[in-house]
Every structure is written in structure tokens, then in C-alpha cells.
Amino acid sequence: MKIFTVGPVQPYPVTARVYERGYPYFRTDEFSSLMLSNTRNLREMLAAEEGSEIVYLASSGTGAMEAVVDNCLMKSDKSLVINGGTFGARFCYLLRSHGMDFDSVDLPFGKALTREDLDKFSAGKYRALLVNMTETSTGQLYCAQMLSDFCRERGMFFIVDAIGTFLADEFNMQKYGIDVAIASSQKGLGLSPGMSIVALSPRMKERVESAPPPLYSYFDFKEYFKNNIRGQTPFTPPVGIIYELSEMIGFIAENGGVCARLEEVSNKSRYFRQKALAAGLDYERGYPLSNILTPLKFEDGIDAYEIFKMLKDDFQIYVNPCGGELSKKILRVAHVGNTSKADFDDLIEKILVCLRRIKSAK
């Protein structure tokens, strides 16, 4: 089996050995030391300010998105959301569910986000901007500098879902004045699914500490802040993934650090895209693409979801299908995880086999 999905990804041996050797009880000094070390390293990897808080949640990335809405925004706030796909729409859904006021910059598939799109909302009284820096449903990478400038000019909080961006594209909380960054275990970090990470700037930490209690006590960041001091969480964390995280942090450091990791993912994305075009395949190029994935697109009459099923059932190869109106048009191929150029060569060959079968059956 070979996995080319954006999460979970093809696993690394360094994380698999966590489960081979097992891991101990977590309410111990040793586990606290591990947590504190992970936090220091993640702060550095995210380029977060000294004094930033890292919150570990036993949830998917959507759980972290909701926890951020619940803790970092107030009923009196009006937000602006970049809505360019499934996950931008999810921020809209969460805000609506919490009864919070917002406007959205709605982008149709294939449309790049521009400064002109933002400036249409420049007269609004917004307290925060929420964005999925990589809209993982389409692969679009938004311009962090453009969004940062927009927020700084208006004194807005800058809240970023970096689930598809962290360790796939350049990301720097201090450089871009990011107040909240959300990451997830199973994407760029290459860990098992089940843990999300929220990094909060000192400015946002201060706001959270002075805010009323959130709706959901399980996601009350103030309780996580208190437990962070001793290297613990208020509720049972995903212990195995915490140990995986420690191993992966060490693995990245031993292999050149974050910059080398980003270069590796970038090289894989370039290689796959060049080989795909040379093989007669095509991908969406109407907007800037993240390194995390390539959205392969197919001509009319070719059902992308049929190719997804054929790859899975006949070759034990997994790529990401799309939902909704894109389900028959787009397949997403990820470039994170323990995959090689030879693996991408094999994937392209198998996609071509699928295409020949589909065309010959017509």
C-alpha cells in the first residue's frame, strides 16, 4: 500500500517505532519533560514569539478551528473569512454556529485571491481575519504577506489555519504577525491522526485570559495554559502521538531542520508536477499552489472519482478525491509523508493505466 493523501500520510519508520516499543503512563515527570521539550521546539519551528502558548488538543483540525472560534473571538466581534473552498466554508459554518457576525471573501474554484478582493471589505469594522492559509480542498496557497499587511493596516487579529501549510510551505508567525496558528498531526508533521495544535501569540493569550469562559469547557484554553506550566494537559492527551511528535522533531532536526524539510517537500511537488505534465496529465494552475498537494484535473468525460477507486481497489494506492462539484474533475496528490520520486513515477504510471482502461471501455 502507498499513501499519497494529505493526511494521514505515508508513515515514517521513526514514528512507527513508538508503537513497537510502547509508551508509559503520562502523569509523570518524564512525560512533562517531554511535553515541555516539544513545546519549546514547536515554538521555534513556528517562529512564534517568546511567551506564546502551545495548546495540544485530542481532536481533528476542525476541533481546533472550533476551539479557536470559541476562545479567541467574542460575540461583539465581527470577522472576515477567506472562503475559497471546503475549509474556508467550514470557518463560516463554525462562526455561524456560534452566533458570531462575519463577512466572507467568496472565491470560486480556479480564482486566485487578490488584494482587490480584500479591499472590497476595507470599510468594514472587523476584529479578526480567519484564513486557511492553504485551502486543502483545492491546493490554493494564499499570500501570507498580503493578508498580514491587510490585518496590520486595520489592527485586526490574524487567525490562520496552517494545517496544510506548516512544514509544507514557508510559515513564520512573527514575520507575518500571526496571532493564532492551527496545525494538525497527520499532515506536514507526518504523524498519526488525532491531535491538533494551536499556537497563540502573547497578544492573543492576553485576550483569551481576559475573555468570558468559552462555550465548551473541554476546549477552555485557560485550563490548558495552567497545565502547560507543568508540561501537562487538563484531560488525557493523545499520548502515542505526543511521543511520535518528539521523535519527528528529532528526525527533522537531524536531517537539516525546518528549511531542509521545506526544500524536500518543494522538490517533490516540483518533480511530480513536471513528470505529470510530461506524461500528458494536467493540474489546476489558476492560482498559486501550496507544495503540500497537486490538484490533478481531467478532461470532460473522465470521472476523477472512478480513477480514485481504481487506484485504491486495483493497486492499493491512495490519493485524495474531492467532494461536491469537483468530485468528478479533480484528484489531489500529496507531497508530504515518506514518499520518493520513484513512488511518484509509479503513481503516474498507474494513473495512465487507469485512464487507458476508462477510455477503452467507452
mmCIF file of C-alpha atoms in Angstrom:
data_model
loop_
_atom_site.group_PDB
_atom_site.id
_atom_site.type_symbol
_atom_site.label_atom_id
_atom_site.label_comp_id
_atom_site.label_asym_id
_atom_site.label_seq_id
_atom_site.Cartn_x
_atom_site.Cartn_y
_atom_site.Cartn_z
ATOM 1 C CA MET A 1 0.000 0.000 0.000
ATOM 2 C CA LYS A 2 1.196 3.508 -0.818
ATOM 3 C CA ILE A 3 -0.407 6.680 0.516
ATOM 4 C CA PHE A 4 -0.406 9.996 -1.375
ATOM 5 C CA THR A 5 -3.127 11.674 0.690
ATOM 6 C CA VAL A 6 -2.653 14.938 2.590
ATOM 7 C CA GLY A 7 -3.404 13.190 5.850
ATOM 8 C CA PRO A 8 -2.812 10.610 7.055
ATOM 9 C CA VAL A 9 0.400 10.371 5.074
ATOM 10 C CA GLN A 10 2.792 7.559 4.265
ATOM 11 C CA PRO A 11 4.335 6.945 7.719
ATOM 12 C CA TYR A 12 7.973 7.216 8.675
ATOM 13 C CA PRO A 13 9.814 4.389 10.488
ATOM 14 C CA VAL A 14 10.805 6.860 13.218
ATOM 15 C CA THR A 15 7.165 7.265 14.282
ATOM 16 C CA ALA A 16 6.199 3.615 13.807
ATOM 17 C CA ARG A 17 8.751 2.538 16.405
ATOM 18 C CA VAL A 18 6.849 4.447 19.095
ATOM 19 C CA TYR A 19 4.173 1.763 18.974
ATOM 20 C CA GLU A 20 6.657 -1.088 18.641
ATOM 21 C CA ARG A 21 8.306 -0.249 21.936
ATOM 22 C CA GLY A 22 5.197 1.062 23.672
ATOM 23 C CA TYR A 23 4.888 4.157 25.839
ATOM 24 C CA PRO A 24 4.323 4.654 29.570
ATOM 25 C CA TYR A 25 1.760 6.404 31.750
ATOM 26 C CA PHE A 26 1.649 10.138 31.142
ATOM 27 C CA ARG A 27 1.049 11.797 34.522
ATOM 28 C CA THR A 28 4.748 11.645 35.311
ATOM 29 C CA ASP A 29 7.709 13.999 35.482
ATOM 30 C CA GLU A 30 9.228 12.261 32.468
ATOM 31 C CA PHE A 31 6.195 12.907 30.291
ATOM 32 C CA SER A 32 6.047 16.513 31.499
ATOM 33 C CA SER A 33 9.657 16.996 30.427
ATOM 34 C CA LEU A 34 8.836 15.556 27.002
ATOM 35 C CA MET A 35 5.852 17.914 26.621
ATOM 36 C CA LEU A 36 7.885 20.956 27.630
ATOM 37 C CA SER A 37 10.603 19.995 25.157
ATOM 38 C CA ASN A 38 8.037 19.536 22.361
ATOM 39 C CA THR A 39 6.594 22.948 23.145
ATOM 40 C CA ARG A 40 9.962 24.698 23.019
ATOM 41 C CA ASN A 41 10.742 23.059 19.688
ATOM 42 C CA LEU A 42 7.357 23.756 18.138
ATOM 43 C CA ARG A 43 7.578 27.397 19.174
ATOM 44 C CA GLU A 44 10.848 27.609 17.279
ATOM 45 C CA MET A 45 9.532 25.699 14.242
ATOM 46 C CA LEU A 46 6.517 28.000 14.017
ATOM 47 C CA ALA A 47 8.708 31.079 14.604
ATOM 48 C CA ALA A 48 6.372 32.037 17.440
ATOM 49 C CA GLU A 49 7.239 34.796 19.880
ATOM 50 C CA GLU A 50 8.701 34.000 23.267
ATOM 51 C CA GLY A 51 5.753 33.809 25.613
ATOM 52 C CA SER A 52 3.446 32.267 23.007
ATOM 53 C CA GLU A 53 1.320 29.368 24.223
ATOM 54 C CA ILE A 54 1.062 25.968 22.559
ATOM 55 C CA VAL A 55 -2.158 24.041 23.169
ATOM 56 C CA TYR A 56 -2.406 20.308 22.390
ATOM 57 C CA LEU A 57 -5.915 19.059 21.668
ATOM 58 C CA ALA A 58 -7.112 15.473 21.303
ATOM 59 C CA SER A 59 -9.135 16.353 18.214
ATOM 60 C CA SER A 60 -9.057 16.725 14.486
ATOM 61 C CA GLY A 61 -8.137 20.040 12.930
ATOM 62 C CA THR A 62 -11.790 21.030 12.799
ATOM 63 C CA GLY A 63 -11.946 20.654 16.578
ATOM 64 C CA ALA A 64 -9.078 23.126 16.851
ATOM 65 C CA MET A 65 -10.807 25.515 14.448
ATOM 66 C CA GLU A 66 -13.910 25.450 16.638
ATOM 67 C CA ALA A 67 -11.845 25.819 19.819
ATOM 68 C CA VAL A 68 -10.222 28.945 18.347
ATOM 69 C CA VAL A 69 -13.593 30.440 17.420
ATOM 70 C CA ASP A 70 -14.876 29.613 20.915
ATOM 71 C CA ASN A 71 -11.877 31.009 22.831
ATOM 72 C CA CYS A 72 -10.407 33.780 20.703
ATOM 73 C CA LEU A 73 -13.489 35.573 19.400
ATOM 74 C CA MET A 74 -16.286 37.282 21.287
ATOM 75 C CA LYS A 75 -19.937 37.833 20.454
ATOM 76 C CA SER A 76 -19.222 41.515 19.865
ATOM 77 C CA ASP A 77 -16.548 40.746 17.245
ATOM 78 C CA LYS A 78 -17.159 40.814 13.533
ATOM 79 C CA SER A 79 -14.780 38.671 11.489
ATOM 80 C CA LEU A 80 -13.728 38.422 7.855
ATOM 81 C CA VAL A 81 -13.240 34.923 6.421
ATOM 82 C CA ILE A 82 -11.385 33.892 3.268
ATOM 83 C CA ASN A 83 -13.797 31.352 1.813
ATOM 84 C CA GLY A 84 -12.150 29.645 -1.142
ATOM 85 C CA GLY A 85 -13.187 26.043 -0.623
ATOM 86 C CA THR A 86 -14.315 23.389 1.837
ATOM 87 C CA PHE A 87 -12.258 24.607 4.773
ATOM 88 C CA GLY A 88 -12.935 28.301 4.306
ATOM 89 C CA ALA A 89 -16.608 27.329 4.262
ATOM 90 C CA ARG A 90 -16.008 25.418 7.479
ATOM 91 C CA PHE A 91 -14.808 28.557 9.265
ATOM 92 C CA CYS A 92 -18.017 30.247 8.060
ATOM 93 C CA TYR A 93 -20.080 27.340 9.382
ATOM 94 C CA LEU A 94 -18.392 27.454 12.792
ATOM 95 C CA LEU A 95 -18.851 31.201 13.150
ATOM 96 C CA ARG A 96 -22.492 30.877 12.162
ATOM 97 C CA SER A 97 -22.982 28.011 14.627
ATOM 98 C CA HIS A 98 -21.581 30.162 17.435
ATOM 99 C CA GLY A 99 -23.852 33.061 16.506
ATOM 100 C CA MET A 100 -20.942 35.305 15.509
ATOM 101 C CA ASP A 101 -21.105 38.037 12.890
ATOM 102 C CA PHE A 102 -18.869 37.732 9.834
ATOM 103 C CA ASP A 103 -18.439 38.524 6.165
ATOM 104 C CA SER A 104 -16.707 36.207 3.721
ATOM 105 C CA VAL A 105 -14.490 36.747 0.703
ATOM 106 C CA ASP A 106 -16.024 34.102 -1.552
ATOM 107 C CA LEU A 107 -13.727 32.696 -4.236
ATOM 108 C CA PRO A 108 -14.975 30.333 -6.959
ATOM 109 C CA PHE A 109 -12.778 27.381 -7.861
ATOM 110 C CA GLY A 110 -9.880 28.495 -10.051
ATOM 111 C CA LYS A 111 -9.883 32.105 -8.793
ATOM 112 C CA ALA A 112 -6.750 33.405 -7.041
ATOM 113 C CA LEU A 113 -7.137 35.666 -4.005
ATOM 114 C CA THR A 114 -6.018 39.242 -4.779
ATOM 115 C CA ARG A 115 -5.613 42.458 -2.826
ATOM 116 C CA GLU A 116 -8.595 43.821 -4.749
ATOM 117 C CA ASP A 117 -10.736 41.047 -3.257
ATOM 118 C CA LEU A 118 -9.713 42.185 0.225
ATOM 119 C CA ASP A 119 -10.094 45.887 -0.464
ATOM 120 C CA LYS A 120 -13.787 45.401 -1.215
ATOM 121 C CA PHE A 121 -14.121 44.870 2.527
ATOM 122 C CA SER A 122 -11.748 47.623 3.663
ATOM 123 C CA ALA A 123 -14.553 49.766 5.076
ATOM 124 C CA GLY A 124 -15.785 47.015 7.385
ATOM 125 C CA LYS A 125 -15.249 47.110 11.153
ATOM 126 C CA TYR A 126 -13.602 43.731 11.506
ATOM 127 C CA ARG A 127 -11.839 42.457 14.627
ATOM 128 C CA ALA A 128 -10.224 39.391 13.062
ATOM 129 C CA LEU A 129 -9.392 37.768 9.762
ATOM 130 C CA LEU A 130 -9.680 33.972 9.540
ATOM 131 C CA VAL A 131 -7.995 32.038 6.752
ATOM 132 C CA ASN A 132 -6.951 28.508 5.856
ATOM 133 C CA MET A 133 -3.537 29.562 4.534
ATOM 134 C CA THR A 134 -3.606 26.538 2.263
ATOM 135 C CA GLU A 135 -7.137 25.728 1.158
ATOM 136 C CA THR A 136 -6.502 21.992 1.195
ATOM 137 C CA SER A 137 -9.630 21.165 -0.796
ATOM 138 C CA THR A 138 -8.142 22.932 -3.846
ATOM 139 C CA GLY A 139 -4.420 23.359 -3.091
ATOM 140 C CA GLN A 140 -4.540 27.160 -3.280
ATOM 141 C CA LEU A 141 -1.855 28.871 -1.176
ATOM 142 C CA TYR A 142 -2.828 32.380 -0.129
ATOM 143 C CA CYS A 143 -0.253 35.144 0.121
ATOM 144 C CA ALA A 144 0.685 35.479 3.796
ATOM 145 C CA GLN A 145 2.311 38.895 3.299
ATOM 146 C CA MET A 146 -0.775 40.339 1.599
ATOM 147 C CA LEU A 147 -3.074 39.075 4.353
ATOM 148 C CA SER A 148 -0.653 40.220 7.044
ATOM 149 C CA ASP A 149 -0.492 43.732 5.595
ATOM 150 C CA PHE A 150 -4.285 43.900 5.438
ATOM 151 C CA CYS A 151 -4.577 42.907 9.104
ATOM 152 C CA ARG A 152 -1.826 45.226 10.328
ATOM 153 C CA GLU A 153 -3.280 48.209 8.482
ATOM 154 C CA ARG A 154 -6.584 47.678 10.285
ATOM 155 C CA GLY A 155 -5.383 46.414 13.658
ATOM 156 C CA MET A 156 -7.108 43.056 13.127
ATOM 157 C CA PHE A 157 -6.239 39.767 14.773
ATOM 158 C CA PHE A 158 -4.727 37.387 12.210
ATOM 159 C CA ILE A 159 -6.036 33.839 12.743
ATOM 160 C CA VAL A 160 -4.514 31.176 10.496
ATOM 161 C CA ASP A 161 -5.404 27.569 9.916
ATOM 162 C CA ALA A 162 -1.923 26.368 8.940
ATOM 163 C CA ILE A 163 -2.920 22.703 8.840
ATOM 164 C CA GLY A 164 -1.984 22.380 5.175
ATOM 165 C CA THR A 165 0.867 24.890 5.304
ATOM 166 C CA PHE A 166 3.016 24.001 8.306
ATOM 167 C CA LEU A 167 6.108 22.073 7.149
ATOM 168 C CA ALA A 168 4.992 22.234 3.511
ATOM 169 C CA ASP A 169 5.410 25.963 2.797
ATOM 170 C CA GLU A 170 7.255 28.816 4.479
ATOM 171 C CA PHE A 171 5.439 29.823 7.665
ATOM 172 C CA ASN A 172 6.539 32.378 10.257
ATOM 173 C CA MET A 173 4.242 33.663 12.986
ATOM 174 C CA GLN A 174 6.425 36.624 13.944
ATOM 175 C CA LYS A 175 7.196 37.738 10.402
ATOM 176 C CA TYR A 176 3.517 37.869 9.453
ATOM 177 C CA GLY A 177 2.122 38.982 12.804
ATOM 178 C CA ILE A 178 0.027 35.836 13.177
ATOM 179 C CA ASP A 179 -1.954 35.730 16.414
ATOM 180 C CA VAL A 180 -3.228 32.152 16.132
ATOM 181 C CA ALA A 181 -1.805 29.244 14.147
ATOM 182 C CA ILE A 182 -3.532 25.871 13.924
ATOM 183 C CA ALA A 183 -1.643 22.722 12.944
ATOM 184 C CA SER A 184 -2.582 19.061 12.822
ATOM 185 C CA SER A 185 -0.650 15.887 13.497
ATOM 186 C CA GLN A 186 -1.342 13.970 10.298
ATOM 187 C CA LYS A 187 -0.239 16.379 7.571
ATOM 188 C CA GLY A 188 3.167 18.106 7.361
ATOM 189 C CA LEU A 189 4.289 16.580 10.648
ATOM 190 C CA GLY A 190 3.627 13.095 9.260
ATOM 191 C CA LEU A 191 2.159 11.690 12.493
ATOM 192 C CA SER A 192 -0.924 9.618 13.204
ATOM 193 C CA PRO A 193 -4.283 11.431 13.016
ATOM 194 C CA GLY A 194 -5.914 12.542 16.240
ATOM 195 C CA MET A 195 -4.075 15.586 17.580
ATOM 196 C CA SER A 196 -4.285 19.256 16.694
ATOM 197 C CA ILE A 197 -2.004 22.043 17.883
ATOM 198 C CA VAL A 198 -2.892 25.679 18.472
ATOM 199 C CA ALA A 199 -0.187 28.326 18.895
ATOM 200 C CA LEU A 200 -1.290 31.666 20.375
ATOM 201 C CA SER A 201 0.749 34.872 20.352
ATOM 202 C CA PRO A 202 1.208 36.742 23.654
ATOM 203 C CA ARG A 203 -1.322 39.299 22.397
ATOM 204 C CA MET A 204 -3.937 36.609 21.805
ATOM 205 C CA LYS A 205 -3.063 34.822 25.042
ATOM 206 C CA GLU A 206 -3.815 38.025 26.948
ATOM 207 C CA ARG A 207 -7.157 38.343 25.172
ATOM 208 C CA VAL A 208 -8.131 34.743 25.925
ATOM 209 C CA GLU A 209 -7.209 35.092 29.593
ATOM 210 C CA SER A 210 -9.466 38.125 29.994
ATOM 211 C CA ALA A 211 -12.389 36.673 27.991
ATOM 212 C CA PRO A 212 -15.514 35.045 29.461
ATOM 213 C CA PRO A 213 -15.493 31.239 29.684
ATOM 214 C CA PRO A 214 -15.952 29.558 26.289
ATOM 215 C CA LEU A 215 -18.996 27.522 25.406
ATOM 216 C CA TYR A 216 -17.129 24.210 25.568
ATOM 217 C CA SER A 217 -15.236 23.558 28.797
ATOM 218 C CA TYR A 218 -13.253 20.720 27.179
ATOM 219 C CA PHE A 219 -11.679 23.310 24.878
ATOM 220 C CA ASP A 220 -11.166 26.037 27.502
ATOM 221 C CA PHE A 221 -7.728 27.388 26.597
ATOM 222 C CA LYS A 222 -7.269 28.949 30.032
ATOM 223 C CA GLU A 223 -7.202 25.466 31.551
ATOM 224 C CA TYR A 224 -4.600 24.390 29.009
ATOM 225 C CA PHE A 225 -2.470 27.444 29.820
ATOM 226 C CA LYS A 226 -2.458 26.496 33.518
ATOM 227 C CA ASN A 227 -1.454 22.917 32.760
ATOM 228 C CA ASN A 228 1.215 23.982 30.266
ATOM 229 C CA ILE A 229 3.293 25.326 33.149
ATOM 230 C CA ARG A 230 3.828 21.769 34.431
ATOM 231 C CA GLY A 231 4.025 20.149 30.978
ATOM 232 C CA GLN A 232 0.607 18.543 31.119
ATOM 233 C CA THR A 233 -2.900 18.886 29.675
ATOM 234 C CA PRO A 234 -6.154 19.195 31.641
ATOM 235 C CA PHE A 235 -7.536 15.995 30.053
ATOM 236 C CA THR A 236 -5.948 12.844 28.647
ATOM 237 C CA PRO A 237 -3.853 13.805 25.611
ATOM 238 C CA PRO A 238 -3.190 11.549 22.598
ATOM 239 C CA VAL A 239 -0.185 10.068 24.375
ATOM 240 C CA GLY A 240 1.172 7.999 21.494
ATOM 241 C CA ILE A 241 1.065 10.970 19.123
ATOM 242 C CA ILE A 242 2.891 13.116 21.690
ATOM 243 C CA TYR A 243 5.716 10.566 21.621
ATOM 244 C CA GLU A 244 5.568 10.449 17.812
ATOM 245 C CA LEU A 245 5.888 14.236 17.796
ATOM 246 C CA SER A 246 9.033 14.069 19.897
ATOM 247 C CA GLU A 247 10.564 11.516 17.526
ATOM 248 C CA MET A 248 9.607 13.550 14.448
ATOM 249 C CA ILE A 249 11.031 16.772 15.887
ATOM 250 C CA GLY A 250 14.320 14.942 16.420
ATOM 251 C CA PHE A 251 14.175 13.415 12.932
ATOM 252 C CA ILE A 252 13.624 16.812 11.285
ATOM 253 C CA ALA A 253 16.460 18.352 13.315
ATOM 254 C CA GLU A 254 18.846 15.536 12.390
ATOM 255 C CA ASN A 255 18.020 15.974 8.700
ATOM 256 C CA GLY A 256 18.754 19.663 8.328
ATOM 257 C CA GLY A 257 15.875 21.277 10.217
ATOM 258 C CA VAL A 258 12.753 23.022 9.001
ATOM 259 C CA CYS A 259 14.395 24.646 5.965
ATOM 260 C CA ALA A 260 15.637 21.297 4.680
ATOM 261 C CA ARG A 261 12.216 19.779 5.281
ATOM 262 C CA LEU A 262 10.521 22.532 3.269
ATOM 263 C CA GLU A 263 13.022 22.073 0.446
ATOM 264 C CA GLU A 264 12.324 18.336 0.386
ATOM 265 C CA VAL A 265 8.568 18.856 0.052
ATOM 266 C CA SER A 266 9.087 21.581 -2.541
ATOM 267 C CA ASN A 267 11.349 19.309 -4.581
ATOM 268 C CA LYS A 268 8.790 16.510 -4.510
ATOM 269 C CA SER A 269 5.986 18.815 -5.620
ATOM 270 C CA ARG A 270 8.079 20.215 -8.499
ATOM 271 C CA TYR A 271 9.144 16.744 -9.567
ATOM 272 C CA PHE A 272 5.609 15.371 -9.609
ATOM 273 C CA ARG A 273 4.170 18.346 -11.493
ATOM 274 C CA GLN A 274 6.888 18.237 -14.142
ATOM 275 C CA LYS A 275 6.524 14.480 -14.623
ATOM 276 C CA ALA A 276 2.729 14.732 -14.715
ATOM 277 C CA LEU A 277 2.801 17.350 -17.477
ATOM 278 C CA ALA A 278 5.373 15.344 -19.425
ATOM 279 C CA ALA A 279 3.067 12.314 -19.204
ATOM 280 C CA GLY A 280 0.139 14.280 -20.651
ATOM 281 C CA LEU A 281 -1.624 14.903 -17.351
ATOM 282 C CA ASP A 282 -2.666 18.370 -16.199
ATOM 283 C CA TYR A 283 -3.330 20.207 -12.953
ATOM 284 C CA GLU A 284 -5.108 23.369 -11.859
ATOM 285 C CA ARG A 285 -2.883 26.424 -12.356
ATOM 286 C CA GLY A 286 -5.319 29.311 -11.961
ATOM 287 C CA TYR A 287 -3.914 30.229 -8.550
ATOM 288 C CA PRO A 288 -0.689 29.822 -6.522
ATOM 289 C CA LEU A 289 -0.290 26.228 -5.340
ATOM 290 C CA SER A 290 0.941 25.001 -1.990
ATOM 291 C CA ASN A 291 3.701 22.431 -2.012
ATOM 292 C CA ILE A 292 1.506 20.078 0.000
ATOM 293 C CA LEU A 293 -0.516 18.831 -2.962
ATOM 294 C CA THR A 294 -1.195 18.957 -6.675
ATOM 295 C CA PRO A 295 -4.839 19.126 -7.867
ATOM 296 C CA LEU A 296 -4.794 16.924 -10.963
ATOM 297 C CA LYS A 297 -7.653 17.750 -13.301
ATOM 298 C CA PHE A 298 -9.153 15.578 -16.008
ATOM 299 C CA GLU A 299 -10.850 16.273 -19.313
ATOM 300 C CA ASP A 300 -14.609 16.089 -19.730
ATOM 301 C CA GLY A 301 -15.802 12.522 -19.933
ATOM 302 C CA ILE A 302 -13.184 11.244 -17.493
ATOM 303 C CA ASP A 303 -14.522 10.652 -13.977
ATOM 304 C CA ALA A 304 -11.777 11.507 -11.460
ATOM 305 C CA TYR A 305 -13.567 9.567 -8.728
ATOM 306 C CA GLU A 306 -13.506 6.453 -10.884
ATOM 307 C CA ILE A 307 -9.719 6.796 -11.106
ATOM 308 C CA PHE A 308 -9.568 7.204 -7.313
ATOM 309 C CA LYS A 309 -11.481 3.934 -6.840
ATOM 310 C CA MET A 310 -9.406 2.082 -9.426
ATOM 311 C CA LEU A 311 -6.135 3.167 -7.821
ATOM 312 C CA LYS A 312 -7.426 2.076 -4.410
ATOM 313 C CA ASP A 313 -9.006 -1.221 -5.379
ATOM 314 C CA ASP A 314 -6.600 -2.469 -8.033
ATOM 315 C CA PHE A 315 -3.244 -1.038 -6.931
ATOM 316 C CA GLN A 316 -3.651 -0.242 -3.210
ATOM 317 C CA ILE A 317 -2.695 3.364 -3.937
ATOM 318 C CA TYR A 318 -4.495 6.157 -2.102
ATOM 319 C CA VAL A 319 -4.877 9.723 -3.352
ATOM 320 C CA ASN A 320 -7.410 12.319 -2.210
ATOM 321 C CA PRO A 321 -10.690 12.565 -4.093
ATOM 322 C CA CYS A 322 -12.653 15.796 -3.972
ATOM 323 C CA GLY A 323 -16.183 16.310 -2.786
ATOM 324 C CA GLY A 324 -19.143 18.125 -4.268
ATOM 325 C CA GLU A 325 -18.962 19.544 -7.768
ATOM 326 C CA LEU A 326 -15.229 18.787 -8.051
ATOM 327 C CA SER A 327 -15.584 15.070 -7.298
ATOM 328 C CA LYS A 328 -15.599 14.071 -10.975
ATOM 329 C CA LYS A 329 -12.969 16.607 -12.041
ATOM 330 C CA ILE A 330 -10.094 16.678 -9.522
ATOM 331 C CA LEU A 331 -7.785 14.269 -7.709
ATOM 332 C CA ARG A 332 -5.394 15.644 -5.107
ATOM 333 C CA VAL A 333 -1.902 14.143 -4.836
ATOM 334 C CA ALA A 334 0.039 14.988 -1.678
ATOM 335 C CA HIS A 335 3.781 15.606 -1.455
ATOM 336 C CA VAL A 336 4.185 15.233 2.304
ATOM 337 C CA GLY A 337 4.943 11.945 4.012
ATOM 338 C CA ASN A 338 7.516 9.247 3.449
ATOM 339 C CA THR A 339 7.336 9.101 -0.356
ATOM 340 C CA SER A 340 10.055 9.227 -3.010
ATOM 341 C CA LYS A 341 10.453 10.244 -6.638
ATOM 342 C CA ALA A 342 10.217 6.569 -7.585
ATOM 343 C CA ASP A 343 6.867 6.412 -5.793
ATOM 344 C CA PHE A 344 5.609 9.374 -7.842
ATOM 345 C CA ASP A 345 6.829 7.732 -11.048
ATOM 346 C CA ASP A 346 4.832 4.634 -10.154
ATOM 347 C CA LEU A 347 1.750 6.700 -9.296
ATOM 348 C CA ILE A 348 1.803 8.472 -12.665
ATOM 349 C CA GLU A 349 2.203 5.155 -14.461
ATOM 350 C CA LYS A 350 -0.803 3.714 -12.604
ATOM 351 C CA ILE A 351 -2.945 6.798 -13.327
ATOM 352 C CA LEU A 352 -2.153 6.364 -17.029
ATOM 353 C CA VAL A 353 -3.182 2.696 -16.787
ATOM 354 C CA CYS A 354 -6.487 3.783 -15.247
ATOM 355 C CA LEU A 355 -7.056 6.350 -17.990
ATOM 356 C CA ARG A 356 -6.412 3.795 -20.720
ATOM 357 C CA ARG A 357 -8.888 1.374 -19.120
ATOM 358 C CA ILE A 358 -11.580 4.045 -18.845
ATOM 359 C CA LYS A 359 -11.119 5.211 -22.435
ATOM 360 C CA SER A 360 -11.060 1.677 -23.836
ATOM 361 C CA ALA A 361 -14.312 0.858 -22.010
ATOM 362 C CA LYS A 362 -16.195 3.634 -23.805
#
